[in-house]
XYZ file of C-alpha atoms in Angstrom:
565
model
C -17.860 19.705 -7.611
C -18.995 18.861 -11.140
C -18.500 22.485 -12.252
C -14.954 22.552 -10.881
C -14.048 19.174 -12.381
C -15.468 20.147 -15.776
C -13.218 23.205 -15.810
C -10.129 21.299 -14.605
C -10.538 18.686 -17.351
C -11.442 21.143 -20.115
C -8.593 23.543 -19.391
C -5.864 20.897 -19.017
C -5.296 20.531 -15.274
C -6.094 16.822 -15.058
C -8.092 14.086 -16.718
C -8.855 10.382 -16.560
C -5.966 8.053 -17.405
C -6.353 5.520 -20.244
C -9.301 7.590 -21.489
C -9.429 6.222 -25.053
C -9.642 2.680 -23.644
C -12.499 3.447 -21.298
C -10.427 4.666 -18.342
C -9.627 2.974 -15.043
C -10.716 4.202 -11.621
C -7.897 5.307 -9.338
C -5.578 6.727 -12.006
C -5.303 10.302 -13.317
C -3.089 12.193 -15.763
C -1.809 15.655 -14.900
C -2.210 17.957 -17.855
C 0.155 20.882 -18.529
C -1.471 23.224 -16.001
C -2.056 20.660 -13.238
C 1.492 19.378 -13.484
C 2.828 22.927 -13.176
C 0.767 23.537 -10.003
C 1.939 20.287 -8.420
C 5.605 20.953 -9.233
C 5.378 24.403 -7.635
C 3.721 22.820 -4.607
C 6.630 20.356 -4.343
C 9.158 23.203 -4.407
C 7.250 25.067 -1.691
C 7.273 21.851 0.378
C 11.040 21.584 -0.041
C 11.407 25.138 1.242
C 9.622 24.212 4.476
C 10.736 20.648 5.123
C 14.185 20.363 3.519
C 15.835 23.767 3.068
C 14.556 25.239 6.352
C 14.955 22.061 8.392
C 17.926 19.901 9.391
C 17.009 17.577 6.559
C 18.242 16.076 3.324
C 16.306 14.688 0.373
C 16.920 11.251 -1.141
C 15.314 9.118 -3.859
C 14.818 5.339 -3.480
C 13.231 2.658 -5.723
C 9.451 2.437 -6.032
C 9.727 -1.385 -5.989
C 10.815 -3.168 -2.819
C 11.756 -6.765 -2.144
C 9.281 -8.829 -0.108
C 11.485 -8.903 3.001
C 11.143 -5.138 3.421
C 7.365 -5.325 3.692
C 7.362 -8.398 5.915
C 9.556 -6.447 8.333
C 7.455 -3.274 8.044
C 4.220 -5.172 8.724
C 2.625 -4.235 5.401
C 2.648 -7.800 4.035
C 0.368 -8.890 6.872
C -1.402 -5.807 8.180
C -1.917 -3.481 5.209
C -5.428 -4.665 4.379
C -9.022 -3.496 3.993
C -12.178 -5.556 4.425
C -13.872 -6.228 1.071
C -17.263 -7.632 0.063
C -17.971 -9.349 -3.266
C -21.321 -9.716 -5.019
C -22.389 -13.280 -5.805
C -24.218 -12.155 -8.974
C -22.120 -9.534 -10.791
C -18.767 -10.195 -9.116
C -18.139 -6.543 -8.209
C -15.981 -5.974 -5.148
C -16.423 -3.037 -2.761
C -14.519 -1.710 0.232
C -16.936 -2.768 2.953
C -16.865 0.186 5.369
C -17.161 2.738 2.544
C -20.054 0.876 0.878
C -21.951 0.584 4.165
C -21.401 4.292 4.877
C -22.613 5.227 1.388
C -25.713 3.001 1.377
C -26.750 2.967 5.065
C -24.965 6.051 6.460
C -23.509 3.861 9.213
C -19.937 4.063 10.515
C -18.792 0.468 10.956
C -15.626 -0.992 12.472
C -13.689 -2.414 9.480
C -13.546 -5.979 10.792
C -14.884 -9.066 9.014
C -17.183 -9.920 11.919
C -18.755 -6.466 12.289
C -19.167 -5.958 8.534
C -20.917 -9.302 8.160
C -23.221 -8.465 11.107
C -24.305 -5.261 9.330
C -24.773 -7.001 5.949
C -27.021 -9.632 7.557
C -28.906 -7.280 9.903
C -29.823 -4.780 7.188
C -30.050 -7.329 4.338
C -27.552 -5.204 2.420
C -27.515 -5.874 -1.336
C -25.161 -5.046 -4.183
C -26.088 -2.198 -6.537
C -27.162 -4.880 -9.033
C -29.529 -6.406 -6.441
C -27.369 -9.462 -5.758
C -26.330 -10.900 -2.417
C -22.890 -10.463 -0.933
C -20.496 -13.275 -0.092
C -18.822 -13.269 3.323
C -16.307 -10.407 3.756
C -12.582 -11.009 3.344
C -9.269 -9.208 3.898
C -7.665 -7.685 0.797
C -4.014 -6.603 0.814
C -3.630 -3.176 -0.763
C -0.096 -3.636 -2.110
C 0.546 -4.318 -5.792
C 2.564 -7.536 -6.075
C 5.207 -8.049 -8.748
C 8.085 -10.343 -9.734
C 11.651 -9.070 -9.984
C 13.789 -10.778 -12.615
C 13.087 -13.550 -15.155
C 11.595 -16.991 -14.553
C 10.201 -17.443 -11.085
C 11.969 -14.229 -10.134
C 11.936 -12.681 -6.692
C 8.718 -11.546 -5.114
C 8.383 -7.803 -4.656
C 5.815 -5.076 -4.144
C 5.247 -1.560 -5.400
C 5.829 0.594 -2.349
C 2.676 1.731 -0.498
C 4.618 4.669 1.010
C 7.978 6.313 0.378
C 9.061 5.897 4.018
C 10.484 2.362 3.907
C 13.277 3.321 1.497
C 14.434 5.866 4.088
C 14.409 3.342 6.942
C 16.343 0.794 4.871
C 19.052 3.409 4.219
C 19.185 4.548 7.857
C 22.772 3.427 8.557
C 24.100 5.377 5.574
C 22.014 8.405 6.501
C 23.032 8.310 10.144
C 26.699 8.260 9.062
C 25.996 11.232 6.785
C 24.727 13.188 9.809
C 27.664 11.890 11.923
C 25.161 10.081 14.167
C 23.987 13.412 15.602
C 20.275 13.475 16.437
C 17.843 14.926 15.525
C 17.861 14.902 11.734
C 15.311 14.566 8.960
C 15.264 12.676 5.676
C 12.762 13.680 2.991
C 11.525 11.966 -0.138
C 9.072 12.986 -2.854
C 7.814 10.297 -5.197
C 5.158 7.859 -6.331
C 3.442 5.356 -4.051
C 0.881 2.683 -4.908
C -2.164 1.249 -3.152
C -4.450 -1.212 -4.874
C -7.638 0.416 -3.598
C -10.636 -1.917 -3.724
C -13.167 0.477 -5.248
C -11.862 4.056 -5.602
C -14.779 6.395 -6.285
C -13.671 9.919 -5.390
C -11.641 11.066 -8.380
C -8.337 12.548 -7.265
C -9.135 11.958 -3.588
C -8.593 8.188 -3.703
C -5.984 7.019 -6.194
C -4.175 3.760 -6.825
C -1.018 5.591 -7.914
C -0.311 8.852 -6.165
C 2.373 11.369 -5.222
C 3.714 11.633 -1.688
C 6.067 14.005 0.080
C 7.300 12.520 3.347
C 9.736 13.584 6.028
C 11.109 11.056 8.512
C 12.423 13.070 11.458
C 14.689 10.919 13.657
C 14.989 11.975 17.303
C 16.164 10.739 20.698
C 13.336 8.775 22.384
C 13.559 10.967 25.484
C 13.899 14.324 23.703
C 10.830 14.886 21.533
C 11.379 18.607 21.266
C 12.455 21.032 18.549
C 14.667 24.101 19.014
C 12.417 26.170 16.733
C 9.071 25.305 18.330
C 8.896 28.912 19.550
C 8.152 29.995 15.965
C 4.815 28.160 16.028
C 4.032 27.984 19.768
C 1.527 30.852 19.684
C -0.239 29.841 16.443
C -3.945 29.230 17.106
C -4.990 25.929 15.544
C -8.310 24.089 15.269
C -7.872 20.631 16.800
C -10.361 17.759 17.006
C -9.178 15.189 19.545
C -9.826 11.434 19.503
C -13.004 11.950 21.535
C -14.369 14.301 18.802
C -13.996 17.349 21.035
C -12.969 20.520 19.208
C -10.301 22.851 20.603
C -9.236 26.236 19.247
C -5.988 26.793 21.122
C -2.377 27.758 20.668
C 0.027 24.901 20.041
C 1.811 25.734 23.294
C -1.460 25.352 25.229
C -2.269 22.109 23.365
C 1.026 20.573 24.555
C 0.650 21.879 28.118
C -2.908 20.480 28.365
C -1.860 17.121 26.932
C -4.095 17.411 23.846
C -0.990 16.944 21.672
C 1.378 14.321 23.112
C 4.622 16.275 22.836
C 6.321 19.350 21.452
C 7.754 17.699 18.323
C 4.307 16.654 17.076
C 3.022 20.164 17.806
C 5.972 21.680 15.946
C 5.173 19.731 12.788
C 1.453 20.489 13.103
C 2.344 24.194 13.222
C 4.796 23.955 10.336
C 2.351 21.935 8.245
C -0.378 24.528 8.839
C 1.887 27.406 7.747
C 2.901 25.461 4.617
C -0.725 24.719 3.676
C -1.784 28.335 4.210
C 1.080 29.623 2.053
C 0.126 27.113 -0.627
C -3.447 28.422 -0.635
C -5.565 26.207 1.647
C -8.128 28.418 3.399
C -7.598 28.641 7.156
C -11.326 28.487 7.938
C -11.504 25.200 5.987
C -8.528 23.562 7.730
C -8.407 21.492 10.920
C -6.232 18.854 12.564
C -7.980 15.680 13.717
C -6.448 13.099 16.035
C -6.797 9.432 15.084
C -8.977 7.367 17.372
C -7.289 4.436 19.111
C -8.856 1.907 16.725
C -8.002 3.736 13.484
C -4.283 4.394 13.914
C -1.911 2.633 11.544
C -0.096 -0.396 12.934
C 3.132 1.597 13.297
C 1.748 4.751 14.988
C 1.508 5.565 18.693
C -0.196 8.884 17.932
C -1.314 10.523 14.706
C -2.951 13.778 13.635
C -4.445 14.407 10.189
C -4.590 17.785 8.518
C -8.076 17.829 6.971
C -9.486 20.298 4.446
C -13.171 20.971 3.873
C -14.086 20.342 0.233
C -17.130 19.419 -1.836
C -16.293 15.823 -0.830
C -16.539 16.789 2.862
C -13.561 16.822 5.227
C -10.637 15.198 3.402
C -7.345 14.069 4.925
C -4.441 15.740 3.120
C -1.557 15.267 5.586
C -0.843 12.671 8.270
C 1.546 13.568 11.106
C 2.456 10.412 13.021
C 4.732 9.463 15.885
C 5.988 6.106 14.598
C 8.160 5.585 17.725
C 10.996 3.091 17.064
C 8.675 0.619 15.318
C 10.285 0.714 11.877
C 13.955 0.721 12.858
C 13.364 -1.974 15.503
C 11.566 -4.212 13.020
C 14.229 -3.802 10.346
C 16.918 -4.476 12.977
C 15.090 -7.666 13.926
C 14.508 -8.929 10.392
C 17.764 -7.831 8.723
C 20.160 -8.514 11.593
C 21.715 -5.045 11.124
C 22.169 -2.774 14.146
C 20.167 0.392 13.407
C 20.873 2.076 16.719
C 22.841 5.305 17.237
C 25.452 6.031 19.895
C 24.467 9.164 21.792
C 27.294 10.613 23.946
C 26.531 12.112 27.346
C 27.540 15.712 28.009
C 29.651 14.401 30.886
C 30.667 10.767 31.510
C 28.761 9.092 34.333
C 29.826 6.314 36.678
C 27.547 3.315 37.020
C 27.736 0.131 39.015
C 26.896 -3.096 37.290
C 27.325 -6.794 37.721
C 29.865 -8.272 35.355
C 30.257 -11.908 34.319
C 33.924 -12.903 34.578
C 34.943 -16.192 32.862
C 37.051 -18.681 34.798
C 39.606 -19.603 32.127
C 41.341 -22.067 34.469
C 38.185 -24.169 34.420
C 37.076 -23.460 30.831
C 40.426 -24.363 29.213
C 40.756 -27.986 30.246
C 37.080 -28.771 29.550
C 36.384 -26.877 26.315
C 39.952 -26.567 24.932
C 39.826 -24.701 21.508
C 36.341 -23.327 22.208
C 37.289 -21.873 25.601
C 38.247 -18.438 24.231
C 35.010 -18.028 22.269
C 32.961 -19.186 25.263
C 34.744 -16.628 27.450
C 33.929 -13.862 24.942
C 30.243 -14.814 24.961
C 30.177 -14.889 28.760
C 31.639 -11.375 28.931
C 28.741 -10.092 26.836
C 26.239 -11.133 29.498
C 24.976 -8.430 31.854
C 24.124 -10.902 34.603
C 23.866 -14.618 35.162
C 22.099 -17.124 37.362
C 23.460 -20.436 38.590
C 23.417 -21.715 35.023
C 23.676 -19.921 31.655
C 23.570 -20.877 27.998
C 25.793 -19.438 25.291
C 25.971 -20.142 21.553
C 29.370 -20.807 19.944
C 29.636 -21.695 16.239
C 25.935 -22.552 16.239
C 26.260 -24.921 19.221
C 24.332 -24.247 22.425
C 26.527 -24.765 25.499
C 25.183 -24.793 29.072
C 27.583 -23.627 31.759
C 27.316 -23.981 35.518
C 28.590 -21.431 38.044
C 32.024 -23.102 38.340
C 32.975 -21.706 34.902
C 32.384 -18.034 35.804
C 31.931 -15.635 38.678
C 29.873 -12.451 39.075
C 31.585 -9.283 40.272
C 30.139 -5.830 40.905
C 32.193 -3.217 39.074
C 32.037 0.553 38.675
C 32.492 1.795 35.131
C 32.652 5.167 33.463
C 29.980 5.400 30.765
C 30.387 7.966 28.003
C 27.047 7.508 26.264
C 24.299 5.116 25.305
C 23.045 3.341 22.227
C 19.441 4.161 21.321
C 17.121 3.261 18.490
C 15.794 6.652 17.348
C 12.100 7.417 17.315
C 10.506 8.868 14.189
C 7.966 11.640 13.750
C 6.618 11.599 10.208
C 4.676 14.311 8.395
C 3.311 12.588 5.249
C 1.725 14.750 2.528
C -0.658 13.589 -0.178
C 0.372 15.953 -2.979
C -2.518 15.023 -5.303
C -5.128 15.744 -2.643
C -3.457 19.005 -1.662
C -3.278 20.063 -5.324
C -7.006 19.399 -5.719
C -7.819 21.282 -2.496
C -5.813 24.311 -3.702
C -7.757 24.336 -6.974
C -11.146 23.944 -5.294
C -10.453 26.538 -2.589
C -9.241 28.965 -5.278
C -12.259 28.449 -7.565
C -14.558 31.473 -7.562
C -17.152 33.291 -9.655
C -17.938 36.992 -9.844
C -19.386 39.529 -12.279
C -17.124 41.708 -14.431
C -18.528 44.184 -16.980
C -21.964 42.640 -16.575
C -20.733 39.108 -17.292
C -20.192 36.206 -14.921
C -16.573 35.077 -14.933
C -14.857 32.042 -13.458
C -11.565 32.773 -11.741
C -8.963 30.666 -9.958
C -7.639 32.852 -7.153
C -4.479 30.786 -6.709
C -1.557 32.173 -4.763
C 0.735 33.876 -7.260
C 3.655 31.533 -6.511
C 1.467 28.444 -7.085
C -0.257 29.581 -10.303
C 0.664 27.355 -13.298
C 1.559 30.326 -15.510
C 3.085 33.538 -14.141
C 2.163 36.036 -16.845
C 0.254 36.220 -20.124
C 1.350 38.747 -22.746
C -1.440 39.958 -25.032
C -1.327 42.293 -28.043
C -4.414 44.509 -27.982
C -4.928 44.024 -31.710
C -3.996 41.185 -34.082
C -1.752 43.436 -36.166
C 1.815 42.611 -37.041
C 3.404 45.490 -35.135
C 1.414 44.665 -31.952
C 2.230 40.946 -32.246
C 5.918 41.589 -32.907
C 6.265 43.862 -29.867
C 4.339 41.402 -27.651
C 6.548 38.495 -28.728
C 9.680 40.536 -27.946
C 8.331 41.021 -24.408
C 7.515 37.309 -24.127
C 11.113 36.427 -24.998
C 12.453 38.983 -22.497
C 10.290 37.608 -19.662
C 11.069 33.967 -20.413
C 14.809 34.653 -20.500
C 14.482 36.179 -17.019
C 12.854 33.009 -15.674
C 9.230 34.176 -15.681
C 6.880 31.488 -17.060
C 5.057 33.399 -19.800
C 2.283 32.579 -22.283
C 1.246 34.483 -25.417
C -2.260 34.771 -26.880
C -3.567 36.897 -29.762
C -6.787 35.002 -30.510
C -10.146 36.704 -29.923
C -11.145 39.935 -28.219
C -8.978 41.245 -25.382
C -11.869 40.729 -22.929
C -12.233 37.061 -23.877
C -8.503 36.532 -23.527
C -8.537 38.083 -20.060
C -11.346 35.663 -19.070
C -9.435 32.651 -20.393
C -6.391 33.454 -18.295
C -8.485 34.373 -15.227
C -10.093 30.931 -15.377
C -6.756 29.106 -15.179
C -5.397 31.351 -12.426
C -2.773 33.448 -14.260
C -2.056 36.318 -11.826
C -1.139 39.021 -14.372
C -1.750 39.923 -17.996
C 0.602 42.328 -19.770
C -1.039 44.176 -22.664
C 0.649 45.858 -25.600
C -1.571 48.728 -26.772
C -1.337 51.949 -28.852
C 0.458 53.856 -26.072
C 3.215 51.233 -26.034
C 4.506 52.629 -29.333
C 4.461 56.202 -27.989
C 6.293 55.841 -24.655
C 7.398 52.160 -24.487
C 4.972 51.342 -21.666
C 2.549 48.432 -21.175
C -0.291 47.723 -18.765
C -0.201 45.045 -16.071
C -3.692 43.741 -15.218
C -4.408 42.002 -11.902
C -6.433 38.764 -12.093
C -8.253 39.234 -8.792
C -9.258 42.884 -8.974
C -9.061 43.423 -12.784
C -7.289 46.722 -12.001
C -4.379 47.869 -14.193
C -1.160 49.874 -13.827
C 1.054 51.185 -16.592
C 4.811 50.557 -16.415
C 7.853 50.988 -18.599
C 8.918 47.915 -20.560
C 12.509 48.152 -19.303
C 11.237 47.895 -15.694
C 8.708 45.126 -16.393
C 10.881 42.178 -15.303
C 11.818 43.610 -11.897
C 8.242 44.745 -11.203
C 6.710 41.380 -12.129
C 9.252 39.442 -10.061
C 8.414 41.539 -7.021
C 4.681 41.185 -7.600
C 4.853 37.408 -8.139
C 6.558 36.924 -4.784
C 4.248 39.150 -2.744
C 0.560 39.497 -1.935
C 0.452 43.256 -2.495
C -2.445 44.489 -4.562
C -1.484 45.959 -7.887
C -2.989 49.312 -6.829
C -0.806 49.371 -3.712
C 2.227 48.461 -5.761
C 1.319 51.099 -8.349
C 1.291 53.807 -5.688
C 4.687 52.669 -4.389
C 6.017 52.593 -7.949
C 4.807 56.147 -8.633
C 6.357 57.406 -5.378
């Protein structure tokens, strides 16, 4: 881990934020190379979850008013159990500290944590005693506006902005389920004691898709594309399964087809990004670890030097969010779903007796009648509310009739399946899984074997010698490649071997070299990062050849043979 991190910091992938002021745990800066990798990862994500899905992408504020998070449950339930040292005042996340110091998995409740602290006489790192545990809300609080202002929070997830905009989005899709809404952006969690570098951040990048579906139709028309993919699953009882997604649904390991579909799609996305299949699994949340909004949840986990790390959460949030926001906002967030054919149903209808209502309630009679008609059934006495006044009515003011009606559809509150991606963690996993060392020309070299479409720089152009004619020709090629949309770097400092090593270390897939033969026949060499093999091509064909190479996994030797043919 330390070797990888040293390279990532030194070469400009990422580094500690606020470094000249001593830094602050839980915050990182993306350097030029790291930012380029993450942006390419975002675009690959869009290909899978926006472009090739019935989805749209929106962008909502990173600050939300307090009411949003009261409704969502975050204001009350988004907490961790913390312990504070009486001597030095340091605060730790209790379950993580106990795991680190005692290697014990503990239920994150105040009672259980305190039992462990007392039983094992657990001390702070400074030797001091701990105070009693307490709940700590992980949201950053803020004030909106001057003076007392309005209480708000930095969003702990991007999802709530989508739920708040549901009525607009449903209209956009003409109320036709299913549909997805995606968002990529920053989220914030005031972690108690983040200690794992880029794995646990206080400000991080998320890519989330909220896929709205009919509660009784948790299927996807394109499940067949992933049904036969063999996936490693670890269920909530810690039993491992290596099965196809179709088998996992049939055996009840995965609750329904829609969850399995997104597990399959997530796996394909991660593999294309560069996560190694043998270091990838999907683990089901245990009953006591699921988020307050989830009825089932699976995490994509990658094996790293930190151990198994969660990089994606795929949750069935049911109708929790839309129901809560309906309740707290007073807005109807349901959708009318038409039946294929109208159906006839019998129901009991409350019919007002206007002859009785009129003389007794006079001007209010009409409003009372309207409220009575809304009732599905009634006993010998009912209560209605008119203009804020509660009015009790006996059976003389209404009658109950059984009627047969033609029903054309139903109103439902959609359920939501949510794949949520931690882009910072995935970016780190790609870099660690790509990190390799081998021996070239008798020397050990470090190489990042990133997928070509994820690499931060596409091509490096290098003059063999630091002479004016070599440099001039190389810079002409750089300009040609950049104008064609190929991200190109130029380097003429040091020996050609050293320059190759520098670009291998940061994952550049190809180096183009201008040498003596270039001036004889207008050809250059293309060198492959992974194999160090080279092919010679004409300069006028360089753009088309590189574009094809950058979007394929063909070896340069294989491509060279095709090119010659």
